Amino acid sequence: MVLHDVNPKVGRLIDSLKGKDMVKVLFVCLGNICRSPAAEGVLQAIVNEHHAAERWVVDSAGTGNYHIGSLPDPRMRAHARRRGLELTHHCRQVSVSDFDEFDMIVPMDSSNEYNLRELAPSVEAEKKIVAMSAFFSLATRYDYVPDPYYEGAEGFELVLDLLDDACLNLYDTVTAAVWGTK
Ligand code: 4NP
């Protein structure tokens, strides 16, 4: 779904990408072992299905440094695998240079967003931050991607449901705005 009612700041960020050959997206959560590597896997799968790999760079990172080098949490990998996704990202911490490298920096919740705003090296860099919830379909009851780390299976399934919705909307909205195609 192309989001026409995406908030004005997000609309301006996406409009600023017009004319680019490639869009680079970095998903960010706290640990980089549950939500953001799953978001990376979900968006990359959508990109691959659309044969659009030459137009996208998709990566993820964490604001924390607890799990650097690790594969995603085994529970996240198991739930993703049931949906046909193999998550192979190795955890890394977000850094100031990511604000140069990426066009869109997408936090999963407001705490991740706050930490990214603190890290942003300039006002221009800060404009690259756009909450994942900006891409939720309006019908959802959530306005962030809840941390599943201390939750059970339902928490992981909820994360994947929210990410499926948001990544499809992100893909469609960016594709339509930047390249005028689907
Ligand atoms: P994530 O989940 O931010 O979605 O990767 C978490 C993973 C690990 C921790 C917290 C959240 N932790 O405290 O180790």
mmCIF file of C-alpha atoms and ligand atoms in Angstrom:
data_model
loop_
_atom_site.group_PDB
_atom_site.id
_atom_site.type_symbol
_atom_site.label_atom_id
_atom_site.label_comp_id
_atom_site.label_asym_id
_atom_site.label_seq_id
_atom_site.Cartn_x
_atom_site.Cartn_y
_atom_site.Cartn_z
ATOM 1 C CA MET A 1 0.000 0.000 0.000
ATOM 2 C CA VAL A 2 1.368 3.423 -0.933
ATOM 3 C CA LEU A 3 0.871 5.633 2.113
ATOM 4 C CA HIS A 4 -0.519 8.979 0.986
ATOM 5 C CA ASP A 5 -1.205 10.014 4.573
ATOM 6 C CA VAL A 6 2.375 9.408 5.735
ATOM 7 C CA ASN A 7 3.260 12.261 8.108
ATOM 8 C CA PRO A 8 4.656 15.433 6.482
ATOM 9 C CA LYS A 9 8.206 15.037 7.833
ATOM 10 C CA VAL A 10 8.407 11.499 6.479
ATOM 11 C CA GLY A 11 6.913 12.700 3.202
ATOM 12 C CA ARG A 12 9.644 15.353 2.924
ATOM 13 C CA LEU A 13 12.390 12.815 3.656
ATOM 14 C CA ILE A 14 11.061 10.441 1.004
ATOM 15 C CA ASP A 15 10.629 13.306 -1.488
ATOM 16 C CA SER A 16 14.276 14.271 -0.889
ATOM 17 C CA LEU A 17 15.302 10.839 -2.227
ATOM 18 C CA LYS A 18 13.803 11.521 -5.680
ATOM 19 C CA GLY A 19 16.324 10.978 -8.453
ATOM 20 C CA LYS A 20 18.495 8.595 -6.451
ATOM 21 C CA ASP A 21 19.477 5.334 -8.167
ATOM 22 C CA MET A 22 19.593 3.553 -4.837
ATOM 23 C CA VAL A 23 17.982 3.949 -1.410
ATOM 24 C CA LYS A 24 19.862 2.811 1.705
ATOM 25 C CA VAL A 25 17.817 1.869 4.774
ATOM 26 C CA LEU A 26 19.161 1.093 8.262
ATOM 27 C CA PHE A 27 16.770 -0.467 10.800
ATOM 28 C CA VAL A 28 17.665 0.144 14.450
ATOM 29 C CA CYS A 29 16.549 -1.436 17.742
ATOM 30 C CA LEU A 30 18.223 -1.891 21.134
ATOM 31 C CA GLY A 31 19.992 -5.244 20.901
ATOM 32 C CA ASN A 32 20.109 -5.790 17.105
ATOM 33 C CA ILE A 33 19.232 -9.439 17.705
ATOM 34 C CA CYS A 34 15.402 -9.408 17.511
ATOM 35 C CA ARG A 35 13.444 -6.596 15.858
ATOM 36 C CA SER A 36 15.892 -4.816 13.547
ATOM 37 C CA PRO A 37 17.547 -7.900 11.985
ATOM 38 C CA ALA A 38 14.039 -9.270 11.403
ATOM 39 C CA ALA A 39 13.042 -5.979 9.724
ATOM 40 C CA GLU A 40 16.179 -6.222 7.565
ATOM 41 C CA GLY A 41 15.249 -9.804 6.568
ATOM 42 C CA VAL A 42 11.617 -8.920 5.817
ATOM 43 C CA LEU A 43 12.436 -5.875 3.646
ATOM 44 C CA GLN A 44 15.280 -7.682 1.850
ATOM 45 C CA ALA A 45 12.876 -10.540 0.979
ATOM 46 C CA ILE A 46 10.354 -8.046 -0.460
ATOM 47 C CA VAL A 47 13.130 -6.344 -2.452
ATOM 48 C CA ASN A 48 14.321 -9.717 -3.783
ATOM 49 C CA GLU A 49 10.778 -10.778 -4.749
ATOM 50 C CA HIS A 50 10.477 -7.574 -6.792
ATOM 51 C CA HIS A 51 13.905 -8.125 -8.428
ATOM 52 C CA ALA A 52 14.895 -4.709 -7.074
ATOM 53 C CA ALA A 53 18.158 -5.618 -5.297
ATOM 54 C CA GLU A 54 20.168 -3.112 -7.353
ATOM 55 C CA ARG A 55 17.982 -0.286 -5.970
ATOM 56 C CA TRP A 56 18.223 -1.030 -2.256
ATOM 57 C CA VAL A 57 20.782 -1.441 0.515
ATOM 58 C CA VAL A 58 19.158 -2.858 3.659
ATOM 59 C CA ASP A 59 21.026 -3.233 6.960
ATOM 60 C CA SER A 60 20.399 -3.143 10.721
ATOM 61 C CA ALA A 61 22.185 -2.108 13.914
ATOM 62 C CA GLY A 62 21.577 -1.738 17.650
ATOM 63 C CA THR A 63 21.895 1.239 19.970
ATOM 64 C CA GLY A 64 23.299 -1.155 22.616
ATOM 65 C CA ASN A 65 26.529 -3.140 22.478
ATOM 66 C CA TYR A 66 25.573 -6.286 24.395
ATOM 67 C CA HIS A 67 25.513 -8.798 21.537
ATOM 68 C CA ILE A 68 28.052 -7.554 18.974
ATOM 69 C CA GLY A 69 28.955 -10.255 16.443
ATOM 70 C CA SER A 70 26.044 -12.547 17.379
ATOM 71 C CA LEU A 71 23.435 -13.968 15.038
ATOM 72 C CA PRO A 72 19.846 -12.949 15.829
ATOM 73 C CA ASP A 73 18.209 -14.471 18.916
ATOM 74 C CA PRO A 74 17.385 -18.177 18.266
ATOM 75 C CA ARG A 75 13.687 -17.499 19.009
ATOM 76 C CA MET A 76 13.557 -14.723 16.396
ATOM 77 C CA ARG A 77 15.325 -16.954 13.885
ATOM 78 C CA ALA A 78 12.911 -19.834 14.536
ATOM 79 C CA HIS A 79 9.806 -17.666 14.121
ATOM 80 C CA ALA A 80 11.223 -16.038 10.984
ATOM 81 C CA ARG A 81 12.197 -19.431 9.530
ATOM 82 C CA ARG A 82 8.583 -20.608 9.871
ATOM 83 C CA ARG A 83 7.713 -17.760 7.497
ATOM 84 C CA GLY A 84 10.472 -18.709 5.062
ATOM 85 C CA LEU A 85 13.055 -16.146 6.226
ATOM 86 C CA GLU A 86 16.646 -17.056 7.147
ATOM 87 C CA LEU A 87 18.123 -14.295 9.348
ATOM 88 C CA THR A 88 21.925 -14.225 8.932
ATOM 89 C CA HIS A 89 22.810 -10.702 10.101
ATOM 90 C CA HIS A 90 25.617 -10.367 12.656
ATOM 91 C CA CYS A 91 24.922 -7.839 15.394
ATOM 92 C CA ARG A 92 26.659 -4.478 15.236
ATOM 93 C CA GLN A 93 26.274 -1.196 17.076
ATOM 94 C CA VAL A 94 24.995 1.882 15.254
ATOM 95 C CA SER A 95 27.683 4.557 14.713
ATOM 96 C CA VAL A 96 27.846 8.222 13.709
ATOM 97 C CA SER A 97 29.134 7.224 10.254
ATOM 98 C CA ASP A 98 25.798 5.445 9.602
ATOM 99 C CA PHE A 99 24.269 8.912 9.245
ATOM 100 C CA ASP A 100 26.556 9.473 6.204
ATOM 101 C CA GLU A 101 26.094 6.004 4.762
ATOM 102 C CA PHE A 102 22.289 5.633 4.959
ATOM 103 C CA ASP A 103 19.347 7.619 3.557
ATOM 104 C CA MET A 104 16.738 6.439 6.058
ATOM 105 C CA ILE A 105 17.439 5.399 9.655
ATOM 106 C CA VAL A 106 14.420 3.603 11.061
ATOM 107 C CA PRO A 107 14.071 3.008 14.833
ATOM 108 C CA MET A 108 11.641 0.398 16.154
ATOM 109 C CA ASP A 109 10.485 2.334 19.243
ATOM 110 C CA SER A 110 10.672 5.762 20.857
ATOM 111 C CA SER A 111 13.630 4.854 23.078
ATOM 112 C CA ASN A 112 15.689 3.776 20.033
ATOM 113 C CA GLU A 113 14.576 6.995 18.308
ATOM 114 C CA TYR A 114 15.659 9.137 21.274
ATOM 115 C CA ASN A 115 19.103 7.476 21.305
ATOM 116 C CA LEU A 116 19.511 8.021 17.549
ATOM 117 C CA ARG A 117 18.587 11.709 17.892
ATOM 118 C CA GLU A 118 21.277 12.044 20.575
ATOM 119 C CA LEU A 119 23.825 10.410 18.245
ATOM 120 C CA ALA A 120 22.928 12.376 15.079
ATOM 121 C CA PRO A 121 25.897 14.621 14.146
ATOM 122 C CA SER A 122 23.793 17.411 12.584
ATOM 123 C CA VAL A 123 20.252 18.651 12.064
ATOM 124 C CA GLU A 124 20.426 17.410 8.471
ATOM 125 C CA ALA A 125 21.495 13.949 9.673
ATOM 126 C CA GLU A 126 18.678 13.898 12.215
ATOM 127 C CA LYS A 127 16.168 14.383 9.405
ATOM 128 C CA LYS A 128 17.048 10.871 8.182
ATOM 129 C CA ILE A 129 15.425 9.337 11.278
ATOM 130 C CA VAL A 130 11.909 8.033 10.647
ATOM 131 C CA ALA A 131 10.015 5.788 13.086
ATOM 132 C CA MET A 132 9.014 2.351 11.809
ATOM 133 C CA SER A 133 5.483 3.101 13.022
ATOM 134 C CA ALA A 134 5.206 5.792 10.317
ATOM 135 C CA PHE A 135 4.767 2.869 7.909
ATOM 136 C CA PHE A 136 2.129 0.950 9.871
ATOM 137 C CA SER A 137 -1.273 0.601 8.258
ATOM 138 C CA LEU A 138 -3.704 2.768 10.163
ATOM 139 C CA ALA A 139 -5.724 -0.204 11.428
ATOM 140 C CA THR A 140 -2.995 -1.433 13.781
ATOM 141 C CA ARG A 141 -3.322 -0.927 17.550
ATOM 142 C CA TYR A 142 0.434 -0.262 17.886
ATOM 143 C CA ASP A 143 2.501 2.886 17.411
ATOM 144 C CA TYR A 144 5.893 1.163 17.909
ATOM 145 C CA VAL A 145 7.409 -2.312 17.479
ATOM 146 C CA PRO A 146 7.338 -3.842 20.990
ATOM 147 C CA ASP A 147 10.518 -5.452 22.333
ATOM 148 C CA PRO A 148 9.912 -9.247 22.331
ATOM 149 C CA TYR A 149 13.071 -10.151 24.308
ATOM 150 C CA TYR A 150 11.276 -10.872 27.610
ATOM 151 C CA GLU A 151 8.076 -12.090 25.914
ATOM 152 C CA GLY A 152 6.870 -15.470 24.730
ATOM 153 C CA ALA A 153 6.150 -16.771 21.238
ATOM 154 C CA GLU A 154 3.280 -14.324 20.752
ATOM 155 C CA GLY A 155 5.673 -11.391 21.122
ATOM 156 C CA PHE A 156 7.845 -12.659 18.266
ATOM 157 C CA GLU A 157 4.840 -13.357 16.030
ATOM 158 C CA LEU A 158 3.494 -9.866 16.743
ATOM 159 C CA VAL A 159 6.846 -8.328 15.769
ATOM 160 C CA LEU A 160 6.867 -10.246 12.474
ATOM 161 C CA ASP A 161 3.232 -9.265 11.731
ATOM 162 C CA LEU A 162 4.007 -5.578 12.353
ATOM 163 C CA LEU A 163 7.211 -5.772 10.291
ATOM 164 C CA ASP A 164 5.484 -7.505 7.350
ATOM 165 C CA ASP A 165 2.952 -4.668 7.219
ATOM 166 C CA ALA A 166 5.431 -1.820 7.729
ATOM 167 C CA CYS A 167 8.083 -3.161 5.303
ATOM 168 C CA LEU A 168 5.542 -3.641 2.507
ATOM 169 C CA ASN A 169 4.261 -0.094 3.023
ATOM 170 C CA LEU A 170 7.822 1.275 3.208
ATOM 171 C CA TYR A 171 8.758 -0.565 -0.007
ATOM 172 C CA ASP A 172 5.652 0.588 -1.894
ATOM 173 C CA THR A 173 5.782 4.176 -0.632
ATOM 174 C CA VAL A 174 9.490 4.688 -1.372
ATOM 175 C CA THR A 175 9.280 2.919 -4.727
ATOM 176 C CA ALA A 176 6.319 5.025 -5.863
ATOM 177 C CA ALA A 177 7.810 8.320 -4.626
ATOM 178 C CA VAL A 178 11.425 7.825 -5.719
ATOM 179 C CA TRP A 179 11.109 5.828 -8.928
ATOM 180 C CA GLY A 180 7.437 6.305 -9.841
ATOM 181 C CA THR A 181 6.908 2.562 -10.274
ATOM 182 C CA LYS A 182 5.949 -0.480 -8.199
HETATM 183 P P1 4NP B 1 15.943 -6.101 20.178
HETATM 184 O O1 4NP B 1 15.621 -6.933 21.510
HETATM 185 O O2 4NP B 1 16.229 -4.677 20.632
HETATM 186 O O3 4NP B 1 14.680 -6.214 19.385
HETATM 187 O O4 4NP B 1 17.136 -6.771 19.531
HETATM 188 C C1 4NP B 1 16.492 -6.968 22.613
HETATM 189 C C2 4NP B 1 17.565 -7.842 22.608
HETATM 190 C C3 4NP B 1 18.420 -7.902 23.705
HETATM 191 C C4 4NP B 1 18.181 -7.090 24.806
HETATM 192 C C5 4NP B 1 17.111 -6.217 24.801
HETATM 193 C C6 4NP B 1 16.259 -6.150 23.699
HETATM 194 N N1 4NP B 1 19.033 -7.176 25.948
HETATM 195 O O5 4NP B 1 18.754 -6.490 26.943
HETATM 196 O O6 4NP B 1 20.037 -7.927 25.904
#
